[in-house]
Every structure is written in structure tokens, then in C-alpha cells.
mmCIF file of N, CA and C and ligand atoms in Angstrom:
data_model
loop_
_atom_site.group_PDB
_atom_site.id
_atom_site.type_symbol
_atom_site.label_atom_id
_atom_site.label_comp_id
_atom_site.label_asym_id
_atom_site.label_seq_id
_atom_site.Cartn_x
_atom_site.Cartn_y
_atom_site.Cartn_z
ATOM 1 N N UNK A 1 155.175 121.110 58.554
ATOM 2 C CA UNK A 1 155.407 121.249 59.998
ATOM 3 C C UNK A 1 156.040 119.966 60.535
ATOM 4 N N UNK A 2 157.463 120.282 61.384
ATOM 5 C CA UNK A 2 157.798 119.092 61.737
ATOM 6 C C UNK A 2 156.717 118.121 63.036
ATOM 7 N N UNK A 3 156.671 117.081 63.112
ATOM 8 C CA UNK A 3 156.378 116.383 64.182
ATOM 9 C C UNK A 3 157.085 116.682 65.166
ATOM 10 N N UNK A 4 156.988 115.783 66.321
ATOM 11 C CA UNK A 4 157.434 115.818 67.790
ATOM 12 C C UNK A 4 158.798 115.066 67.452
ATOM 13 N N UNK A 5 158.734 113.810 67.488
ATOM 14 C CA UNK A 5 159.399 113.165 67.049
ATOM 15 C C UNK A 5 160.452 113.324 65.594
ATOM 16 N N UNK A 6 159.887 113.666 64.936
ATOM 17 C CA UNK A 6 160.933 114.175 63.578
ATOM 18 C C UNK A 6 161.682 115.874 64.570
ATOM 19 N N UNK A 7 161.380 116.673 65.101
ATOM 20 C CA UNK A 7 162.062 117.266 65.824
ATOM 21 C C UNK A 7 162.836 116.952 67.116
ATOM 22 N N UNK A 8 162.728 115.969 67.420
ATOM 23 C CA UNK A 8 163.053 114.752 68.589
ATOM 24 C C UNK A 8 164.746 114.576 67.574
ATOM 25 N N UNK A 9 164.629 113.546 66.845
ATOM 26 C CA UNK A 9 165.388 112.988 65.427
ATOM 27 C C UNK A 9 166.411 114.050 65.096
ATOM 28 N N UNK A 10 165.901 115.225 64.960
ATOM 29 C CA UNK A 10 166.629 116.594 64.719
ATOM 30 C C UNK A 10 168.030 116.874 65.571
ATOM 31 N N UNK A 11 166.967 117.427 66.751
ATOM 32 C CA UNK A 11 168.047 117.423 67.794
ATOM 33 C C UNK A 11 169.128 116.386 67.590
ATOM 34 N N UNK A 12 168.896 114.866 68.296
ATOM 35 C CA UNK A 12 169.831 114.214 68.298
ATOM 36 C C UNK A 12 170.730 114.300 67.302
ATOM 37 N N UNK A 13 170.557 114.277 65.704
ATOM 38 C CA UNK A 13 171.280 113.956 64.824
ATOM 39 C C UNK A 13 172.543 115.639 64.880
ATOM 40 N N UNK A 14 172.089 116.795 65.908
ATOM 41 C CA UNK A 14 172.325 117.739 65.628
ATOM 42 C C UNK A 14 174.065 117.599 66.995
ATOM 43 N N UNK A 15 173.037 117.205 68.048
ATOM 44 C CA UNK A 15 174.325 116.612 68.916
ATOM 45 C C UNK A 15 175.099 115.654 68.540
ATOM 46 N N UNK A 16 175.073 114.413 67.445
ATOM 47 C CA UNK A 16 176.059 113.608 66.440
ATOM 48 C C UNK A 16 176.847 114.256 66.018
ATOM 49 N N UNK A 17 176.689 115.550 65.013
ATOM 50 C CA UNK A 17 177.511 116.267 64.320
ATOM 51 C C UNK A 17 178.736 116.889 65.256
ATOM 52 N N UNK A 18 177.950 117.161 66.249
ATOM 53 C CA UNK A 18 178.949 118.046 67.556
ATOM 54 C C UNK A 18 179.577 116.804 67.695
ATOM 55 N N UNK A 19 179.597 115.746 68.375
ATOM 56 C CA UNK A 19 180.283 114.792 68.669
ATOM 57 C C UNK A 19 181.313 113.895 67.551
ATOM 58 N N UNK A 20 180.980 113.981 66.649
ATOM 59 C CA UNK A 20 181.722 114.129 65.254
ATOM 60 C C UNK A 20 183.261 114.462 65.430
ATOM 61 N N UNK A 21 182.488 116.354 65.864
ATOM 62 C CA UNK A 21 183.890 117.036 65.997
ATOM 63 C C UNK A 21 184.738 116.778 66.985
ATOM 64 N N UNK A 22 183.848 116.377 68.166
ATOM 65 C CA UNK A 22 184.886 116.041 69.893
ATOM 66 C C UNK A 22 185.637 114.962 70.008
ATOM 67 N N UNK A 23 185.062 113.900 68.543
ATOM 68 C CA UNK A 23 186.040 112.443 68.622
ATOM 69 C C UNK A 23 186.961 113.098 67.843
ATOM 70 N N UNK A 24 187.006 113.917 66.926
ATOM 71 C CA UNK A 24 188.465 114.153 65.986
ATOM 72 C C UNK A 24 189.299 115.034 66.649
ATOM 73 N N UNK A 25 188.925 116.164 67.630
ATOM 74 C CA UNK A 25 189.843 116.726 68.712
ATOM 75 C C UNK A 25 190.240 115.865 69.453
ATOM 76 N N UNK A 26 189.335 115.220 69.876
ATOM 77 C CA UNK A 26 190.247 114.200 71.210
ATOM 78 C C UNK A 26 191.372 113.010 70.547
ATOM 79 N N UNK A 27 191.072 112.286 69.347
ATOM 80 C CA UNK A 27 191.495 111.767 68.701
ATOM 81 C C UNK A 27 193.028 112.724 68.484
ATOM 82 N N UNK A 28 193.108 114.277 67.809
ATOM 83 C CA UNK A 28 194.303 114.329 67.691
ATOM 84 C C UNK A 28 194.898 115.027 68.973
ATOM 85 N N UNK A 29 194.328 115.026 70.348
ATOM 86 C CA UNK A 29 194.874 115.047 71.334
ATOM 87 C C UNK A 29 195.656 113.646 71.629
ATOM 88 N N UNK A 30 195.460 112.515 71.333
ATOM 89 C CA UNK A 30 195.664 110.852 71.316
ATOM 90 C C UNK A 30 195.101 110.661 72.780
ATOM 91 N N UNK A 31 193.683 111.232 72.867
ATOM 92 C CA UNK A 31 192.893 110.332 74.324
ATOM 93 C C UNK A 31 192.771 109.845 73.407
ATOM 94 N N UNK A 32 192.226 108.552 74.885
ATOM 95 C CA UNK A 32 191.609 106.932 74.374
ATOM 96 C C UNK A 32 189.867 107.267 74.397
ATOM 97 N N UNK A 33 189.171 108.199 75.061
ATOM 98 C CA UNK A 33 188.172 108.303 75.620
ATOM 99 C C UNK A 33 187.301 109.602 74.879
ATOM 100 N N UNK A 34 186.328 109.395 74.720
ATOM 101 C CA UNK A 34 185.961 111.229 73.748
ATOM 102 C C UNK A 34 184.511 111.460 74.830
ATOM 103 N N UNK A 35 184.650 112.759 75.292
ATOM 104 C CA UNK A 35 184.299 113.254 76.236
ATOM 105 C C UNK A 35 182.952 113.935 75.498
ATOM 106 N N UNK A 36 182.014 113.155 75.537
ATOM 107 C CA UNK A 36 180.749 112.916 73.826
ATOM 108 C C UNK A 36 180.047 114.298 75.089
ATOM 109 N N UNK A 37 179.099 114.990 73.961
ATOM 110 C CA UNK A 37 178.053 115.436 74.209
ATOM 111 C C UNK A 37 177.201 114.313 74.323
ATOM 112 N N UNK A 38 175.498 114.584 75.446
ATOM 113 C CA UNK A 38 174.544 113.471 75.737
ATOM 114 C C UNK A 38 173.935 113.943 74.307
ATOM 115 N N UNK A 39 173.555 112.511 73.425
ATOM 116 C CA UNK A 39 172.912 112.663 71.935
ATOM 117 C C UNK A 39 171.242 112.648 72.215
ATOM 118 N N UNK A 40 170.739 113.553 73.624
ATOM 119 C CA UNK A 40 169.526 113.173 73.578
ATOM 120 C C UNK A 40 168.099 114.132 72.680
ATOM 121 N N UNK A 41 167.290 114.018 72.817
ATOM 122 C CA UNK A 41 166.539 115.053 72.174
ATOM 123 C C UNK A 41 166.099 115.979 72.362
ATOM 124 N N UNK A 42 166.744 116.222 73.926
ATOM 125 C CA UNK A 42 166.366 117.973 74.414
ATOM 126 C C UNK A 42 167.710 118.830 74.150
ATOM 127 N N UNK A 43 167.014 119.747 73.580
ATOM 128 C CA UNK A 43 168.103 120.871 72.973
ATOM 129 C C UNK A 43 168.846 121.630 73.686
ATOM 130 N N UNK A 44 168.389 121.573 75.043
ATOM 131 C CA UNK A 44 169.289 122.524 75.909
ATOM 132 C C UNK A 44 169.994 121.314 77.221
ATOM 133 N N UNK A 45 170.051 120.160 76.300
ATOM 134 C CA UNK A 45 170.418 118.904 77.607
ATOM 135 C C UNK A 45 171.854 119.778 78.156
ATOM 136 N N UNK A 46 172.951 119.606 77.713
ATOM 137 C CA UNK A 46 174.445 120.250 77.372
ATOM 138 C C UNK A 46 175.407 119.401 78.302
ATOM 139 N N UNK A 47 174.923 117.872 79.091
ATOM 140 C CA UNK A 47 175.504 116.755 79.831
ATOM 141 C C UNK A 47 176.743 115.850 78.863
ATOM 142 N N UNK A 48 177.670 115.488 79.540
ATOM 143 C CA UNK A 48 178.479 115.026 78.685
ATOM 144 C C UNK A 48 178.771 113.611 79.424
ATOM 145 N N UNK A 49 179.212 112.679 78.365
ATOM 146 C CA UNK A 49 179.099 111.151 78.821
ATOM 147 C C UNK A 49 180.833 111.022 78.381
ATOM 148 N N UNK A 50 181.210 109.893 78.815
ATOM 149 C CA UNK A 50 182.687 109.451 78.833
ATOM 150 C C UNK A 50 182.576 108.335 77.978
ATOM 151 N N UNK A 51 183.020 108.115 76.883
ATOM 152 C CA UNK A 51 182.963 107.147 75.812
ATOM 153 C C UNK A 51 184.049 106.538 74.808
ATOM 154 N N UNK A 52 183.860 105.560 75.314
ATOM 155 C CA UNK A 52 185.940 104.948 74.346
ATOM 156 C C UNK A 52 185.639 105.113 72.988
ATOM 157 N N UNK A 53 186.567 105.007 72.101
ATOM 158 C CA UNK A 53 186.893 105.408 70.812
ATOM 159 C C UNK A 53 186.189 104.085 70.352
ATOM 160 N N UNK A 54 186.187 102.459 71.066
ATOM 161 C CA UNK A 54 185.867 101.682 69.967
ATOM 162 C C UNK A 54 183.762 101.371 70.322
ATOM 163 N N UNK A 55 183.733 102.513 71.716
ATOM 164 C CA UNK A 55 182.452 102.360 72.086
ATOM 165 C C UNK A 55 181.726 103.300 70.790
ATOM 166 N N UNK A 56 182.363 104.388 70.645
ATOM 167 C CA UNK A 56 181.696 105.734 70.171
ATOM 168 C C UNK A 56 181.542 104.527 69.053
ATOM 169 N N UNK A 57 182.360 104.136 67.980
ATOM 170 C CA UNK A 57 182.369 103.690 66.619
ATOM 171 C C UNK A 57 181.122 103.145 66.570
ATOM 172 N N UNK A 58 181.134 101.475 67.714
ATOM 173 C CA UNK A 58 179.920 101.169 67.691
ATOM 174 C C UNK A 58 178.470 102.155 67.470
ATOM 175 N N UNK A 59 178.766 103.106 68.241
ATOM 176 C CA UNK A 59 176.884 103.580 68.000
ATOM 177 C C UNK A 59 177.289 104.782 67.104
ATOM 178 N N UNK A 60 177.989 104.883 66.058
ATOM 179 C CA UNK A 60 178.138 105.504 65.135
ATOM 180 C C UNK A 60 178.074 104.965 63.915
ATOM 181 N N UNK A 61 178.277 103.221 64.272
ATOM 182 C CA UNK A 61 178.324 102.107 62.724
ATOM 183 C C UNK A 61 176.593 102.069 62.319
ATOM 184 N N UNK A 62 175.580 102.743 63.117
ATOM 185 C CA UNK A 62 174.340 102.536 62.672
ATOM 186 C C UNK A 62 173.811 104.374 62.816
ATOM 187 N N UNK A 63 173.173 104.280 61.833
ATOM 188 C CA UNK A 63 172.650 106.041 61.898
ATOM 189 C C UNK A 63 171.335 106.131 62.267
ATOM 190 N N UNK A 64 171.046 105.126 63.515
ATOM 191 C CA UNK A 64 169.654 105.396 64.042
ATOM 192 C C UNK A 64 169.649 104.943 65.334
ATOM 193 N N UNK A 65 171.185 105.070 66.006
ATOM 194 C CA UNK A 65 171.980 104.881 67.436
ATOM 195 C C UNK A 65 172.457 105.822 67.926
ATOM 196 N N UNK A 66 171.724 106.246 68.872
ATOM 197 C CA UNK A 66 172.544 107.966 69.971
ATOM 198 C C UNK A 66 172.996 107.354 71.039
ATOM 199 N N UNK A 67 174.287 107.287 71.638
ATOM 200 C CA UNK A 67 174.365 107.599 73.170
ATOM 201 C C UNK A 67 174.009 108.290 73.588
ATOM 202 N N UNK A 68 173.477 108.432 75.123
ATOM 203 C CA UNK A 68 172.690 108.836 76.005
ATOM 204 C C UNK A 68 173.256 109.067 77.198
ATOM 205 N N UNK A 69 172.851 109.752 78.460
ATOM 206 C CA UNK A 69 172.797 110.081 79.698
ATOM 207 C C UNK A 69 171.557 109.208 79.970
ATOM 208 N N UNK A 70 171.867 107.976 80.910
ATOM 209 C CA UNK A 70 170.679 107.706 81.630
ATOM 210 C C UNK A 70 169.531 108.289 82.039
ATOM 211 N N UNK A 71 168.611 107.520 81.870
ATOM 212 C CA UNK A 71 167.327 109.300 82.188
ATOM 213 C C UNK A 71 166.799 110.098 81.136
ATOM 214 N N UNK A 72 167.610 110.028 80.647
ATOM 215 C CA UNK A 72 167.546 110.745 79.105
ATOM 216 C C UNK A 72 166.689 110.595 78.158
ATOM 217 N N UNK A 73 166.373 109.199 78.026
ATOM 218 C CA UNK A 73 165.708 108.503 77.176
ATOM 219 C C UNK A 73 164.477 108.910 76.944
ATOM 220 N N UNK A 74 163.851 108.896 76.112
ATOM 221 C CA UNK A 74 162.458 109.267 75.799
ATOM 222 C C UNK A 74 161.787 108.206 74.880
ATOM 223 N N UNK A 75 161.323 107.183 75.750
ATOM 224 C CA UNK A 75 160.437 106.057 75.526
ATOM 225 C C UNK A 75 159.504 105.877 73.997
ATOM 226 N N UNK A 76 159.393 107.301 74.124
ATOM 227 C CA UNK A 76 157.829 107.240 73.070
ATOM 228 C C UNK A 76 158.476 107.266 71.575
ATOM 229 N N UNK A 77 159.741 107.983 71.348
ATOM 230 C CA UNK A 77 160.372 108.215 70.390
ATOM 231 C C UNK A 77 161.879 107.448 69.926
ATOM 232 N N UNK A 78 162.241 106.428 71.509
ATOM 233 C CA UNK A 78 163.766 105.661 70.905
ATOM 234 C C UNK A 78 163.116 104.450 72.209
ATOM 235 N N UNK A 79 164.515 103.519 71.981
ATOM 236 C CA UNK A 79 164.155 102.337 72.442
ATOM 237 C C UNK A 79 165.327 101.782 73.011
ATOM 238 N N UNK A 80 165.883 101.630 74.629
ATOM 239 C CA UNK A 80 167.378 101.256 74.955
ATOM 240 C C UNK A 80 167.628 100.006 74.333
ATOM 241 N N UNK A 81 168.828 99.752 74.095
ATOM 242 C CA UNK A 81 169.564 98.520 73.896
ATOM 243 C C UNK A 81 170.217 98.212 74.273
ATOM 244 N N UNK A 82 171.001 99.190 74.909
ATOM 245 C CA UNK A 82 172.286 98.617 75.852
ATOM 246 C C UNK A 82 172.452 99.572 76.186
ATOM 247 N N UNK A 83 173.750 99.339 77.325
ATOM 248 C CA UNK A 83 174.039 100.259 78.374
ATOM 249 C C UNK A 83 174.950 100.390 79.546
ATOM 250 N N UNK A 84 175.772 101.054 79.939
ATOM 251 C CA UNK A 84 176.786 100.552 81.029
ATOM 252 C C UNK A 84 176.499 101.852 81.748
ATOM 253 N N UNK A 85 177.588 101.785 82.955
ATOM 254 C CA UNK A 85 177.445 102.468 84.060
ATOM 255 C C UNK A 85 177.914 104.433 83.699
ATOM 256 N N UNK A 86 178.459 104.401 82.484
ATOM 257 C CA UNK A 86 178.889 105.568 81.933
ATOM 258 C C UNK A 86 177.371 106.107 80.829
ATOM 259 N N UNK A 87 177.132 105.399 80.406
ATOM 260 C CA UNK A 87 175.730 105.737 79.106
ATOM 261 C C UNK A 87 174.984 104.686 78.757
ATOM 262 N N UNK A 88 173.780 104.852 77.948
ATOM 263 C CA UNK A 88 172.891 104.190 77.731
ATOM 264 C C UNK A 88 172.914 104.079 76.365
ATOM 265 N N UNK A 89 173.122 103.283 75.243
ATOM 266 C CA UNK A 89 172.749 103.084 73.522
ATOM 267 C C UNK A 89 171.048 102.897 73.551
ATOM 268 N N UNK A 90 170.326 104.144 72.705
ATOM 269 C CA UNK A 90 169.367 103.869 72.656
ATOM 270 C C UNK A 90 169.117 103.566 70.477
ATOM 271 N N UNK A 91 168.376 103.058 70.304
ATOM 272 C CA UNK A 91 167.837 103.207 69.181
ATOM 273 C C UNK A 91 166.546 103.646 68.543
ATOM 274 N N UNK A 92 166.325 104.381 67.616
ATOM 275 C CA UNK A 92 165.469 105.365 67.251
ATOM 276 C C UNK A 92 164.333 104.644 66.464
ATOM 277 N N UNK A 93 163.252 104.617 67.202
ATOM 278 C CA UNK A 93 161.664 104.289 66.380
ATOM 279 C C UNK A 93 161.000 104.386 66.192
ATOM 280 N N UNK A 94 160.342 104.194 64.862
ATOM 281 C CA UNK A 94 158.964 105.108 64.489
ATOM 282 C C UNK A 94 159.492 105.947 63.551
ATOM 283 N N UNK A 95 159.331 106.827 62.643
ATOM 284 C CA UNK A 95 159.324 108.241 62.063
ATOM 285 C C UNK A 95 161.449 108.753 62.209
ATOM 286 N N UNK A 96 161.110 108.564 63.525
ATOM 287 C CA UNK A 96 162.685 109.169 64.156
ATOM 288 C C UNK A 96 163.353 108.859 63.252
ATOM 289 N N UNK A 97 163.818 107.507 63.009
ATOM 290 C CA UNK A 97 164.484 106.451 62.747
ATOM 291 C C UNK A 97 164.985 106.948 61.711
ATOM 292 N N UNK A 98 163.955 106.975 60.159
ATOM 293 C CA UNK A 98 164.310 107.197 59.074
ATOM 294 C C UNK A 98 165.015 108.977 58.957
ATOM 295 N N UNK A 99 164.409 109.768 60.216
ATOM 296 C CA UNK A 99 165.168 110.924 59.837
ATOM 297 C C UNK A 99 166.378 110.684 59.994
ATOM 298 N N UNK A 100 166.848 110.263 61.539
ATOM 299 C CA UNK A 100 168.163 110.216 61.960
ATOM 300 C C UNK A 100 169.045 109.636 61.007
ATOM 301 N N UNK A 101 168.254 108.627 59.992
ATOM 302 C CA UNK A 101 169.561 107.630 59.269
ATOM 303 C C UNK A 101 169.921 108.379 57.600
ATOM 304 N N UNK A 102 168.839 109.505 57.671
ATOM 305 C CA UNK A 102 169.093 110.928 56.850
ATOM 306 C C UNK A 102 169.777 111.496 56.643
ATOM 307 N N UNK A 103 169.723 111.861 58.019
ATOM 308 C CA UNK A 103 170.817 113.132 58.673
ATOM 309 C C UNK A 103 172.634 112.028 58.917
ATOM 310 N N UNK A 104 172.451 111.053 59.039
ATOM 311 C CA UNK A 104 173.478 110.432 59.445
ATOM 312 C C UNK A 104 174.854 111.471 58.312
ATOM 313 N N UNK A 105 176.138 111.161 59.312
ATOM 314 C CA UNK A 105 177.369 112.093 58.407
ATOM 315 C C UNK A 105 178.085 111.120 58.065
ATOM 316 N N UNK A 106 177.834 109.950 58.550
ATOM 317 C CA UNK A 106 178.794 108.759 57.651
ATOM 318 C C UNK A 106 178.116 108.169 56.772
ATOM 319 N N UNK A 107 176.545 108.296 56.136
ATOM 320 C CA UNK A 107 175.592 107.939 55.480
ATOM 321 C C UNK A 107 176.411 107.629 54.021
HETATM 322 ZN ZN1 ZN B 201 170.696 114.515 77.571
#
């Protein structure tokens, strides 16, 4: 049976994959900007954040980093690190962590 959190981990890593695909469309559209799904852990979030190509990379160079929708965050299961007026970088701790860097697609 999954946990809260290992289903927490799920989700997000499930909105990564989607966002995966929205940087390589937008990419061969040649935006500068990829119009991300929010990577949070509610499954029916469906909010979208505005994110540059060398922002996305950043929280894609670690597989236990979601961008976020402010608000979004869920304390008990990730941890902010940064953040601007468009999204929030949170990082994943506890249990989460090791799923998300699992599931990671650049792993
Ligand atoms: Zn969200």
C-alpha cells in the first residue's frame, strides 16, 4: 500500500513527465518560455506556471525538484527553496524524495 507521501511523489513525478512533453513542443515551436503544468501533488491541480527554458533545466538538473504554483506546497511532504513571482522550486523530503529521484526521466 502506497503511503501519503509516496503517492504525494507519484503525482508530482507524473506532472514531470507531462512537462517533459510541453518543453519539447514549445521548444520546437522556438518559445523561450514553456508554459509547465503546476508539478504539485494534487492530481486534479491542472494550473499552469510560466517558466524559461534555462529555469525549467534548473529544477529538472535534480530529480527531487518540482516547480510549483505558490500555495501549492505541501509542507509535510516537500520543502521551498526558491522562488519568484511566476513559481515556487520546492524540494522533496522524507520518503518522497527517493521516489521522485526513481521516477526521475533523465535518471
Ligand atoms: Zn498545483
Amino acid at each position: 500500500v502506497d503511503s501519503r507521501a509516496e503517492r504525494a511523489a507519484k503525482n508530482e513525478a507524473l506532472f514531470r513527465e507531462v512537462n517533459e512533453r510541453v518543453k519539447e513542443v514549445a521548444e520546437g515551436f522556438g518559445s523561450d518560455t514553456v508554459g509547465a503544468v503546476c508539478e504539485c501533488s494534487s492530481p486534479t491541480c491542472g494550473a499552469t506556471i510560466q517558466v524559461t527554458f534555462s529555469e525549467y533545466e534548473a529544477v529538472r538538473a535534480h530529480g527531487d525538484r518540482f516547480a510549483l504554483l505558490e500555495g501549492h506546497e505541501d509542507l509535510s511532504i516537500e520543502r521551498v527553496i526558491d522562488g519568484n513571482e511566476r513559481f515556487i522550486l520546492v524540494e522533496k523530503i522524507g520518503e518522497g524524495a527517493a521516489v521522485a529521484r526513481d521516477l526521475d526521466p533523465r535518471a
